[in-house]
PDB file of N, CA and C in Angstrom:
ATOM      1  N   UNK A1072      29.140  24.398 -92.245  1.00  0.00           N
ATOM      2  CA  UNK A1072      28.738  25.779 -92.382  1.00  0.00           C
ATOM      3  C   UNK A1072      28.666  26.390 -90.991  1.00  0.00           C
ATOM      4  N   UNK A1073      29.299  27.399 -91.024  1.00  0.00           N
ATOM      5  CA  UNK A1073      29.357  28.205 -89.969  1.00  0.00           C
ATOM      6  C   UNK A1073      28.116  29.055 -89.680  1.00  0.00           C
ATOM      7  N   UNK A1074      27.642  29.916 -88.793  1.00  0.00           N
ATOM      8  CA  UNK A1074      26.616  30.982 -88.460  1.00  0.00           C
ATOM      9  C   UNK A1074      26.678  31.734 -87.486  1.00  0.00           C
ATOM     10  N   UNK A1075      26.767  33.619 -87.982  1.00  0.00           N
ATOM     11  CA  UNK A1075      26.970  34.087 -86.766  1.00  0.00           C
ATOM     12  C   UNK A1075      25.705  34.856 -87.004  1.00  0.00           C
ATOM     13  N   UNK A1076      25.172  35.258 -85.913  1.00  0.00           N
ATOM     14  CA  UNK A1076      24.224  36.571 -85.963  1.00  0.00           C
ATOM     15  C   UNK A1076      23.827  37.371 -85.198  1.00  0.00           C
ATOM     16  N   UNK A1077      23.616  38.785 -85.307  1.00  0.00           N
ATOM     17  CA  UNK A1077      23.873  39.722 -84.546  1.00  0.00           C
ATOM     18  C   UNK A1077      22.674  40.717 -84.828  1.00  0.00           C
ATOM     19  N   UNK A1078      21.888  41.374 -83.827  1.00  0.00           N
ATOM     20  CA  UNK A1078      21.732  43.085 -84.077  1.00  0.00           C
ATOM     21  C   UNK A1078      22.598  43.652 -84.225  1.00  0.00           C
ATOM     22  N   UNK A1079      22.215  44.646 -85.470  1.00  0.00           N
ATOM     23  CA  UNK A1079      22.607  45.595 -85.739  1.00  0.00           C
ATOM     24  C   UNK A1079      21.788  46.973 -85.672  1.00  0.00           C
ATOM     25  N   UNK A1080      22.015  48.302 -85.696  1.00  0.00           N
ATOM     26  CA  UNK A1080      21.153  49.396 -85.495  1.00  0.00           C
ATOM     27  C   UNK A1080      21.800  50.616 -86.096  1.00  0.00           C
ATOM     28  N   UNK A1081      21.135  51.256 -86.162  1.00  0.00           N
ATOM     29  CA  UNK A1081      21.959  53.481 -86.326  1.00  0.00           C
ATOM     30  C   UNK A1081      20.821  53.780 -85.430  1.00  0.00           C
ATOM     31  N   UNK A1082      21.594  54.882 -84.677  1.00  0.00           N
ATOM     32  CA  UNK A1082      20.951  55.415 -83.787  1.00  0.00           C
ATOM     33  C   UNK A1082      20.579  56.543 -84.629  1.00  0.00           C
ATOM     34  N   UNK A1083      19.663  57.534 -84.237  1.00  0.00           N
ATOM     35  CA  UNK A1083      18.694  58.209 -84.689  1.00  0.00           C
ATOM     36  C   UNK A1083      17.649  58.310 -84.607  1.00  0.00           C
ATOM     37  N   UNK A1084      17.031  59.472 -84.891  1.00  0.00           N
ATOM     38  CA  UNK A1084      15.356  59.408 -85.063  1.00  0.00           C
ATOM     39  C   UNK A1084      14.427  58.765 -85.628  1.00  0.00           C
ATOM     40  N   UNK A1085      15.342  57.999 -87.184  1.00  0.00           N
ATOM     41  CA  UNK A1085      15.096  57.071 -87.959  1.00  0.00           C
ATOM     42  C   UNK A1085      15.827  56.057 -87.925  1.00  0.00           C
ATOM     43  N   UNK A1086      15.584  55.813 -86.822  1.00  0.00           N
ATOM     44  CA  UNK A1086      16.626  54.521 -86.659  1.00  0.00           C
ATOM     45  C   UNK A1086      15.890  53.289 -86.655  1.00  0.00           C
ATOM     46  N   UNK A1087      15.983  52.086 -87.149  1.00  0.00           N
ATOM     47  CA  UNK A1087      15.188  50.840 -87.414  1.00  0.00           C
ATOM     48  C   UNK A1087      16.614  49.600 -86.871  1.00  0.00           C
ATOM     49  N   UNK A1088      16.413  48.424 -86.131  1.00  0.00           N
ATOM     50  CA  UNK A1088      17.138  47.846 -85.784  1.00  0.00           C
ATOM     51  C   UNK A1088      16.737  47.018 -87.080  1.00  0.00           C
ATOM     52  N   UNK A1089      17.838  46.411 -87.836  1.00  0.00           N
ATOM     53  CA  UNK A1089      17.837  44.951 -88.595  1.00  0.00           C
ATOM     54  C   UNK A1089      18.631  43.865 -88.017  1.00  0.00           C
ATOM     55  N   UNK A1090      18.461  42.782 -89.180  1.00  0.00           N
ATOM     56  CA  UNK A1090      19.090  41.461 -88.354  1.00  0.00           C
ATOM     57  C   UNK A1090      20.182  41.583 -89.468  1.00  0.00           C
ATOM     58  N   UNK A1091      21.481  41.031 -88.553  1.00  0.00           N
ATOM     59  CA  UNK A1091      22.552  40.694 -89.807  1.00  0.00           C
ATOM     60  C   UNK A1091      23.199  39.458 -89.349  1.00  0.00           C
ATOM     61  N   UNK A1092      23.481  38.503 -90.215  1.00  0.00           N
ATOM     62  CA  UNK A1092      23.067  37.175 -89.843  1.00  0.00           C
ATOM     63  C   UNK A1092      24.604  36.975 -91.226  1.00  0.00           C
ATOM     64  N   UNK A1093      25.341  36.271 -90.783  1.00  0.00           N
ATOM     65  CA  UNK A1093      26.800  35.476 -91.861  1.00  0.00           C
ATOM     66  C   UNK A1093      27.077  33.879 -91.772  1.00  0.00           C
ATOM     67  N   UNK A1094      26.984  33.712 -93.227  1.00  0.00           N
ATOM     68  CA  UNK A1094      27.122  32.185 -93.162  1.00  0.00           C
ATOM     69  C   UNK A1094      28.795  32.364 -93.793  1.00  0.00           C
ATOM     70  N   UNK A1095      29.208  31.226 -93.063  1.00  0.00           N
ATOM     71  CA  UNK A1095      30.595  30.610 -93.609  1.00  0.00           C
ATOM     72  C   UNK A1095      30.184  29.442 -94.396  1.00  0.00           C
ATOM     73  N   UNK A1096      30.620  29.289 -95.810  1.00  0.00           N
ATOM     74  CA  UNK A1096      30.240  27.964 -96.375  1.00  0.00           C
ATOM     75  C   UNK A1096      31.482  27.363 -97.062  1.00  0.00           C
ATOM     76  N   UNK A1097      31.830  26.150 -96.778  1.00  0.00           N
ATOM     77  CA  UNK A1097      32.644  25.893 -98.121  1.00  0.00           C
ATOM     78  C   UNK A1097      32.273  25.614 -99.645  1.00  0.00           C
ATOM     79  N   UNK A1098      33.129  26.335-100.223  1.00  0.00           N
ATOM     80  CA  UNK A1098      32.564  26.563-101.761  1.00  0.00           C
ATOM     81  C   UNK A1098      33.558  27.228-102.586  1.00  0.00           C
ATOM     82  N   UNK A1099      33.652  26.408-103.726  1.00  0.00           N
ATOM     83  CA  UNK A1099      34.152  26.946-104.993  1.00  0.00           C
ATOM     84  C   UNK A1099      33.598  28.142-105.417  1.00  0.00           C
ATOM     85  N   UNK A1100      32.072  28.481-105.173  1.00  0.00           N
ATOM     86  CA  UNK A1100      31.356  29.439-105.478  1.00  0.00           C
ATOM     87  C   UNK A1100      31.308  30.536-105.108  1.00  0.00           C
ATOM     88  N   UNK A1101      31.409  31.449-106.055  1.00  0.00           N
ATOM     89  CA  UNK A1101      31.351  33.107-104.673  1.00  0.00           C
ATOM     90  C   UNK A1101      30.135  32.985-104.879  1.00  0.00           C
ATOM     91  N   UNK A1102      28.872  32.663-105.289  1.00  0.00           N
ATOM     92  CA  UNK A1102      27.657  33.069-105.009  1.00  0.00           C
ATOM     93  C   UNK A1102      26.688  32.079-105.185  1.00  0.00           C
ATOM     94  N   UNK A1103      26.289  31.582-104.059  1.00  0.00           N
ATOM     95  CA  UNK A1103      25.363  30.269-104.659  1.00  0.00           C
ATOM     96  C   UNK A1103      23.888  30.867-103.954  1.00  0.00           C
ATOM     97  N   UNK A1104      22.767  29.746-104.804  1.00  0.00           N
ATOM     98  CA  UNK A1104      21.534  30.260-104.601  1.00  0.00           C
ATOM     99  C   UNK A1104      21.003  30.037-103.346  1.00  0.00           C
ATOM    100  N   UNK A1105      20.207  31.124-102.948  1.00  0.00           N
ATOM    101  CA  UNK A1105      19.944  30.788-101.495  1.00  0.00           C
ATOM    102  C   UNK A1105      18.401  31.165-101.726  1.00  0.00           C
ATOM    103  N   UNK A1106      17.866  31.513-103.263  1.00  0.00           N
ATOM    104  CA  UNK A1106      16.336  31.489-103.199  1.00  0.00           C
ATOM    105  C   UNK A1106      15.502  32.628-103.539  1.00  0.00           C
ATOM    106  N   UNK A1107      16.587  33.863-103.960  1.00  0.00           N
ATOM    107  CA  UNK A1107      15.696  35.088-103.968  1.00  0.00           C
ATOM    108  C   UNK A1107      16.893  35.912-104.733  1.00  0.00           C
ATOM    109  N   UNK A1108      16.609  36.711-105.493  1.00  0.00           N
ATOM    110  CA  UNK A1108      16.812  37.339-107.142  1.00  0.00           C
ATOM    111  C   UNK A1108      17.690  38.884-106.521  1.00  0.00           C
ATOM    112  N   UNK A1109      19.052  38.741-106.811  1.00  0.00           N
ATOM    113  CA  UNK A1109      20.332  39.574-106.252  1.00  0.00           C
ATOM    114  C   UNK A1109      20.240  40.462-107.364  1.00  0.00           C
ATOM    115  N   UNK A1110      20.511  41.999-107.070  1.00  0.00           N
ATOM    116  CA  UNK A1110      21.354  42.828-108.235  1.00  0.00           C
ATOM    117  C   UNK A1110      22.437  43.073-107.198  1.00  0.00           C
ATOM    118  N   UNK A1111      23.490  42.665-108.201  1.00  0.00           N
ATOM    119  CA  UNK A1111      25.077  43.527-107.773  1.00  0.00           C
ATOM    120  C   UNK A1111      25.235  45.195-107.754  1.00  0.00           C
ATOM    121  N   UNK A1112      25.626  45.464-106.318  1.00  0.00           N
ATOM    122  CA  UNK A1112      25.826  46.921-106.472  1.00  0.00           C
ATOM    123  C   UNK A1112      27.374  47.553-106.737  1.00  0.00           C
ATOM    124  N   UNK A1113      27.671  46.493-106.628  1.00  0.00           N
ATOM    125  CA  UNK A1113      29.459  47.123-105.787  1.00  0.00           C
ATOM    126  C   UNK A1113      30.588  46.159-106.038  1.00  0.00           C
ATOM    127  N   UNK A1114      31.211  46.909-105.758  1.00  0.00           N
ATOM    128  CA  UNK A1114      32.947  45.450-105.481  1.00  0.00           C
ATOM    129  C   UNK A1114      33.673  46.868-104.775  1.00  0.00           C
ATOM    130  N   UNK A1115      33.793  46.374-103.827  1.00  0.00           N
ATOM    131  CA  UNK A1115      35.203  46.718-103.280  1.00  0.00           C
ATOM    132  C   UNK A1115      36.220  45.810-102.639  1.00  0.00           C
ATOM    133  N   UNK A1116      37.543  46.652-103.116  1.00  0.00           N
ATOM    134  CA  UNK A1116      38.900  45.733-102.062  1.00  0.00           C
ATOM    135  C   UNK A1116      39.012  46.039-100.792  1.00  0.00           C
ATOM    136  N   UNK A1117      39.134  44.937 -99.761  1.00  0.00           N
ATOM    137  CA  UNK A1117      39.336  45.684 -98.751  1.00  0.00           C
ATOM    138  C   UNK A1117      40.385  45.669 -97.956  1.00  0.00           C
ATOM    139  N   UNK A1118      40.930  46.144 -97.359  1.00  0.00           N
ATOM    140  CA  UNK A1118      42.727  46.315 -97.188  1.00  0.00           C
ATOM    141  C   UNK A1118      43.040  44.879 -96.176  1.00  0.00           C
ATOM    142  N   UNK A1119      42.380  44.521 -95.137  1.00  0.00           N
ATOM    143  CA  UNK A1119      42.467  43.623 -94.595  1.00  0.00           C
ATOM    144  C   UNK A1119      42.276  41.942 -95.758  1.00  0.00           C
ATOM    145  N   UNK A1120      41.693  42.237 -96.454  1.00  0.00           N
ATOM    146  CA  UNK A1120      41.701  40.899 -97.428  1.00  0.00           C
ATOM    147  C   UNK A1120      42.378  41.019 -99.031  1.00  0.00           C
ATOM    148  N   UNK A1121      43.216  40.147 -98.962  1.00  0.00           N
ATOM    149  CA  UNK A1121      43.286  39.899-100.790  1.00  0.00           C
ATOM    150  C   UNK A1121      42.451  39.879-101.437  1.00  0.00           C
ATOM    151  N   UNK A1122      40.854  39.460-100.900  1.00  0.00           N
ATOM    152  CA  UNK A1122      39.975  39.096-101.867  1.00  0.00           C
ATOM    153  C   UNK A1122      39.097  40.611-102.228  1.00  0.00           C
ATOM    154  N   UNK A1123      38.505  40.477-103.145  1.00  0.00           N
ATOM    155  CA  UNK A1123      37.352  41.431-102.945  1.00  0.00           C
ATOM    156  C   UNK A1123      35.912  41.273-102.559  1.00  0.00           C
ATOM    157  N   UNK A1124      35.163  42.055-101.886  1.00  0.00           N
ATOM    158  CA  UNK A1124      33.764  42.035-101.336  1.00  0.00           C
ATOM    159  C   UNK A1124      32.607  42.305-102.748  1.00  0.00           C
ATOM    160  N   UNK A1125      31.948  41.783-102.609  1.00  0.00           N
ATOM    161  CA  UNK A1125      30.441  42.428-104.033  1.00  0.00           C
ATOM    162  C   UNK A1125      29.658  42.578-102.901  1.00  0.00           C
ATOM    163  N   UNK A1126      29.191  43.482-103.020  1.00  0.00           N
ATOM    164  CA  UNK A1126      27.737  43.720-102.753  1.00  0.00           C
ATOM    165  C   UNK A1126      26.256  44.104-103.649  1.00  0.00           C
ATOM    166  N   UNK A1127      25.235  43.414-102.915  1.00  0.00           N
ATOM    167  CA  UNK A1127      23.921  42.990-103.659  1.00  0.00           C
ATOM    168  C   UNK A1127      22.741  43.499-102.911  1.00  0.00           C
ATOM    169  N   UNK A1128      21.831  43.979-103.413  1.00  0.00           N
ATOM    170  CA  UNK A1128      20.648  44.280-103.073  1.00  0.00           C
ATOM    171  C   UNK A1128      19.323  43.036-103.736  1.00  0.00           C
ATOM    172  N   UNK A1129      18.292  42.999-103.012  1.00  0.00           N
ATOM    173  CA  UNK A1129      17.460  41.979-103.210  1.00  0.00           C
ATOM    174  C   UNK A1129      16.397  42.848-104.068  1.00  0.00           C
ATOM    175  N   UNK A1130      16.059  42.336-105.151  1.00  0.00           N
ATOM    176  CA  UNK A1130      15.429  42.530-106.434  1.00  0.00           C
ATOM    177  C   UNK A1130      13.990  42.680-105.764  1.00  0.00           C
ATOM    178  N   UNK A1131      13.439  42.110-104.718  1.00  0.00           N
ATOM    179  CA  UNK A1131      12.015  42.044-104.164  1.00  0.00           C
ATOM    180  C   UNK A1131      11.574  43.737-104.517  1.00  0.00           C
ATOM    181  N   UNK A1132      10.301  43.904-104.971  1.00  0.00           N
ATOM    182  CA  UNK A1132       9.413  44.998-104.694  1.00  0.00           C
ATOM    183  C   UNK A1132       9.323  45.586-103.109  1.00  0.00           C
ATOM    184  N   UNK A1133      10.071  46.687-102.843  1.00  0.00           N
ATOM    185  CA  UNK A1133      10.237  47.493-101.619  1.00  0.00           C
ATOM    186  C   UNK A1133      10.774  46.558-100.579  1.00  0.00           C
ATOM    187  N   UNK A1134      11.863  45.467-100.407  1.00  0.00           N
ATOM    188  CA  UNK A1134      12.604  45.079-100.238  1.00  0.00           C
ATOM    189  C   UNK A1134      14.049  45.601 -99.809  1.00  0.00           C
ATOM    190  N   UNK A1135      14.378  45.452 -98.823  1.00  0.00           N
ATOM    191  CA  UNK A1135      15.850  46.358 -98.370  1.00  0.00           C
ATOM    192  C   UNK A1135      16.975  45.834 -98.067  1.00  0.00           C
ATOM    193  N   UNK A1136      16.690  44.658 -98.325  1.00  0.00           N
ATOM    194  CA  UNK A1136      17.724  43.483 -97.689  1.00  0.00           C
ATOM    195  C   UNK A1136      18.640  43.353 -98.605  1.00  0.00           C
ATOM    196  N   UNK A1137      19.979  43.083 -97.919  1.00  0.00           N
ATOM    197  CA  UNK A1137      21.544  43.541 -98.564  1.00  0.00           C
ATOM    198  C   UNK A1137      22.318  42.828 -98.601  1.00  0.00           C
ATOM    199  N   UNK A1138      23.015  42.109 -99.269  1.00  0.00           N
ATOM    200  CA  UNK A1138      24.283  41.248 -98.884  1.00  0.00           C
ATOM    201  C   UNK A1138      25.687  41.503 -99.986  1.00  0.00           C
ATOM    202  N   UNK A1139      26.717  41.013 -98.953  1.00  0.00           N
ATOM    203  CA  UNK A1139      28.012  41.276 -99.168  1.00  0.00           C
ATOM    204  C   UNK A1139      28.322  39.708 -99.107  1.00  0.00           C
ATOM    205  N   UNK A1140      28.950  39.335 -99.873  1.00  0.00           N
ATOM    206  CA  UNK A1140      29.783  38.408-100.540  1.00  0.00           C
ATOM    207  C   UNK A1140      31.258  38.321-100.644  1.00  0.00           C
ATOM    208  N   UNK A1141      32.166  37.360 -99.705  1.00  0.00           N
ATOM    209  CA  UNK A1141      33.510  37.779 -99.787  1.00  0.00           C
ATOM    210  C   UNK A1141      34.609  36.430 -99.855  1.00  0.00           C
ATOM    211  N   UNK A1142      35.612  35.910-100.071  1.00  0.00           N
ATOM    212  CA  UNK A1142      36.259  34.875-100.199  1.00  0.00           C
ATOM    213  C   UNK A1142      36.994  35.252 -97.602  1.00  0.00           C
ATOM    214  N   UNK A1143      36.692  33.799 -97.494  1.00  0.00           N
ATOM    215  CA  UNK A1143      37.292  34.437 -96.143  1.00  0.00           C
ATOM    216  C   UNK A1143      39.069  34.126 -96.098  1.00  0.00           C
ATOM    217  N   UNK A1144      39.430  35.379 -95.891  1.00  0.00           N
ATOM    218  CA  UNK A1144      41.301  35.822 -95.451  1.00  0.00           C
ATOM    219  C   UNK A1144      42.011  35.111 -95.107  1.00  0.00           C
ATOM    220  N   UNK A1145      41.070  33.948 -94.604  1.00  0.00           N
ATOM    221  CA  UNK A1145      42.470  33.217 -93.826  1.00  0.00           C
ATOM    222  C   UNK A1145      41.784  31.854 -94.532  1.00  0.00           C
ATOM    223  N   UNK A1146      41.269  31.664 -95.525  1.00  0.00           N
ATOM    224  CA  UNK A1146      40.856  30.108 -95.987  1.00  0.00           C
ATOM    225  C   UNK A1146      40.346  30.573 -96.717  1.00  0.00           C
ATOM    226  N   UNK A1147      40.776  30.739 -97.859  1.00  0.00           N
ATOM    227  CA  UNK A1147      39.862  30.768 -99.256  1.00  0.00           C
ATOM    228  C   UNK A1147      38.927  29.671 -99.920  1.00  0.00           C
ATOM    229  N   UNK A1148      39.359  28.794 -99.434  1.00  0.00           N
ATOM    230  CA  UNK A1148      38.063  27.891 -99.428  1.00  0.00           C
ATOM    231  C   UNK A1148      36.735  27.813 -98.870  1.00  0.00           C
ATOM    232  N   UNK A1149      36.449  29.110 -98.018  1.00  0.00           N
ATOM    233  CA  UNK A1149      35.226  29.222 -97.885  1.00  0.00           C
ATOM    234  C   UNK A1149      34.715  30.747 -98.296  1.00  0.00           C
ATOM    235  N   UNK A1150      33.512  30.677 -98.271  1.00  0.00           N
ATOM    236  CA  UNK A1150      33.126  32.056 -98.780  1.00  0.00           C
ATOM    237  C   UNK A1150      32.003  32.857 -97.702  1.00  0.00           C
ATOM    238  N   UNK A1151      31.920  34.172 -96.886  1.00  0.00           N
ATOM    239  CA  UNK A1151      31.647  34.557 -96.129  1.00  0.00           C
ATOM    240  C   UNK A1151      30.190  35.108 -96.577  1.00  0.00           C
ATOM    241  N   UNK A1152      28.922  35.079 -96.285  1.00  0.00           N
ATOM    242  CA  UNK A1152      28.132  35.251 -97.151  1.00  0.00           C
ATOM    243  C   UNK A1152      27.457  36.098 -95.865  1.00  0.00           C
ATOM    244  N   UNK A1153      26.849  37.854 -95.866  1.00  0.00           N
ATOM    245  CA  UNK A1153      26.366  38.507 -94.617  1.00  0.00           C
ATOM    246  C   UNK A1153      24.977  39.027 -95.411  1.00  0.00           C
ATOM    247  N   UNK A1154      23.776  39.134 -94.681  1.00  0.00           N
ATOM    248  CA  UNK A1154      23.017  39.047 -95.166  1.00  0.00           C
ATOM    249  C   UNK A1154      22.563  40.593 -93.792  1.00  0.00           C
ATOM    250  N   UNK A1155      22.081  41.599 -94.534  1.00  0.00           N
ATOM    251  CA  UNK A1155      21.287  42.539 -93.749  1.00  0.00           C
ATOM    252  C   UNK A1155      20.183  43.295 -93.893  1.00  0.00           C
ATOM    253  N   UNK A1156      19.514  42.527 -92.693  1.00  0.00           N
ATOM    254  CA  UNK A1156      17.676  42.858 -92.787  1.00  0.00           C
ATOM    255  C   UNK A1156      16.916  42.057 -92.918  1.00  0.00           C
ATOM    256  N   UNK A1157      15.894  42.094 -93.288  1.00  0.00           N
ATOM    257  CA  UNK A1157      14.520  40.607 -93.296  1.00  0.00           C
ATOM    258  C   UNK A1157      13.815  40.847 -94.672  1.00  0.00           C
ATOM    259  N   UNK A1158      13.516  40.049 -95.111  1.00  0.00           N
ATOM    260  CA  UNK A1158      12.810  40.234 -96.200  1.00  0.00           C
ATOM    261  C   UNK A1158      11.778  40.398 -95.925  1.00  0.00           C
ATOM    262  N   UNK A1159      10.721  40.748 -96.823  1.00  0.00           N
ATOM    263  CA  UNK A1159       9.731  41.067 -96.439  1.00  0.00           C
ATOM    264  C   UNK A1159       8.422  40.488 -97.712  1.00  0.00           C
ATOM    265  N   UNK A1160       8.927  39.438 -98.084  1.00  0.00           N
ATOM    266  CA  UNK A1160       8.220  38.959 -98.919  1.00  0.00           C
ATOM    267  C   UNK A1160       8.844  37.615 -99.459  1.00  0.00           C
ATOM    268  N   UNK A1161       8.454  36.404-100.386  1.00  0.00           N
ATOM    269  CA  UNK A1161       8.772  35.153-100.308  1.00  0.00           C
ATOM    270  C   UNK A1161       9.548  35.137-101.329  1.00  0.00           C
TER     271      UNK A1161
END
């Protein structure tokens, strides 16, 4: 398993820095459990990949944390898993 992680930010008046943090895993799975209760928001294609992206929001009570889910472009045998923000509860 791979791991990258980075700040991220928007500048603004309301601007809040989060953490965005990507695991590379190998896996048959586009979505395996990592411990905390996903709603799917989305699918998009994205021109750089054959595969498509889902994106998920975390079910937690006032919770903001986001993830995108994707097969990676050049090895479909692993799956790119980006996670953005902190939770804020267990």
């Amino acid at each position: 398993m791979h791991i990258k992680c980075q700040n991220s930010g928007i500048k603004g008046k309301n601007a809040e820095v989060s953490q965005r943090i990507t695991f590379r895993t190998r896996s048959q799975l586009e979505v395996m459990d990592d411990g905390y209760k996903w709603r799917k928001y989305g699918k998009k294609t994205v021109k750089s990949s054959p595969n498509p992206r889902n994106y998920y929001k975390c079910s937690g009570e006032g919770c903001d944390v986001k993830k995108r889910v994707e097969r990676d472009r050049d090895d479909s045998n692993y799956v790119l898993t980006t996670y953005d923000g902190v939770h804020n509860h267990q």
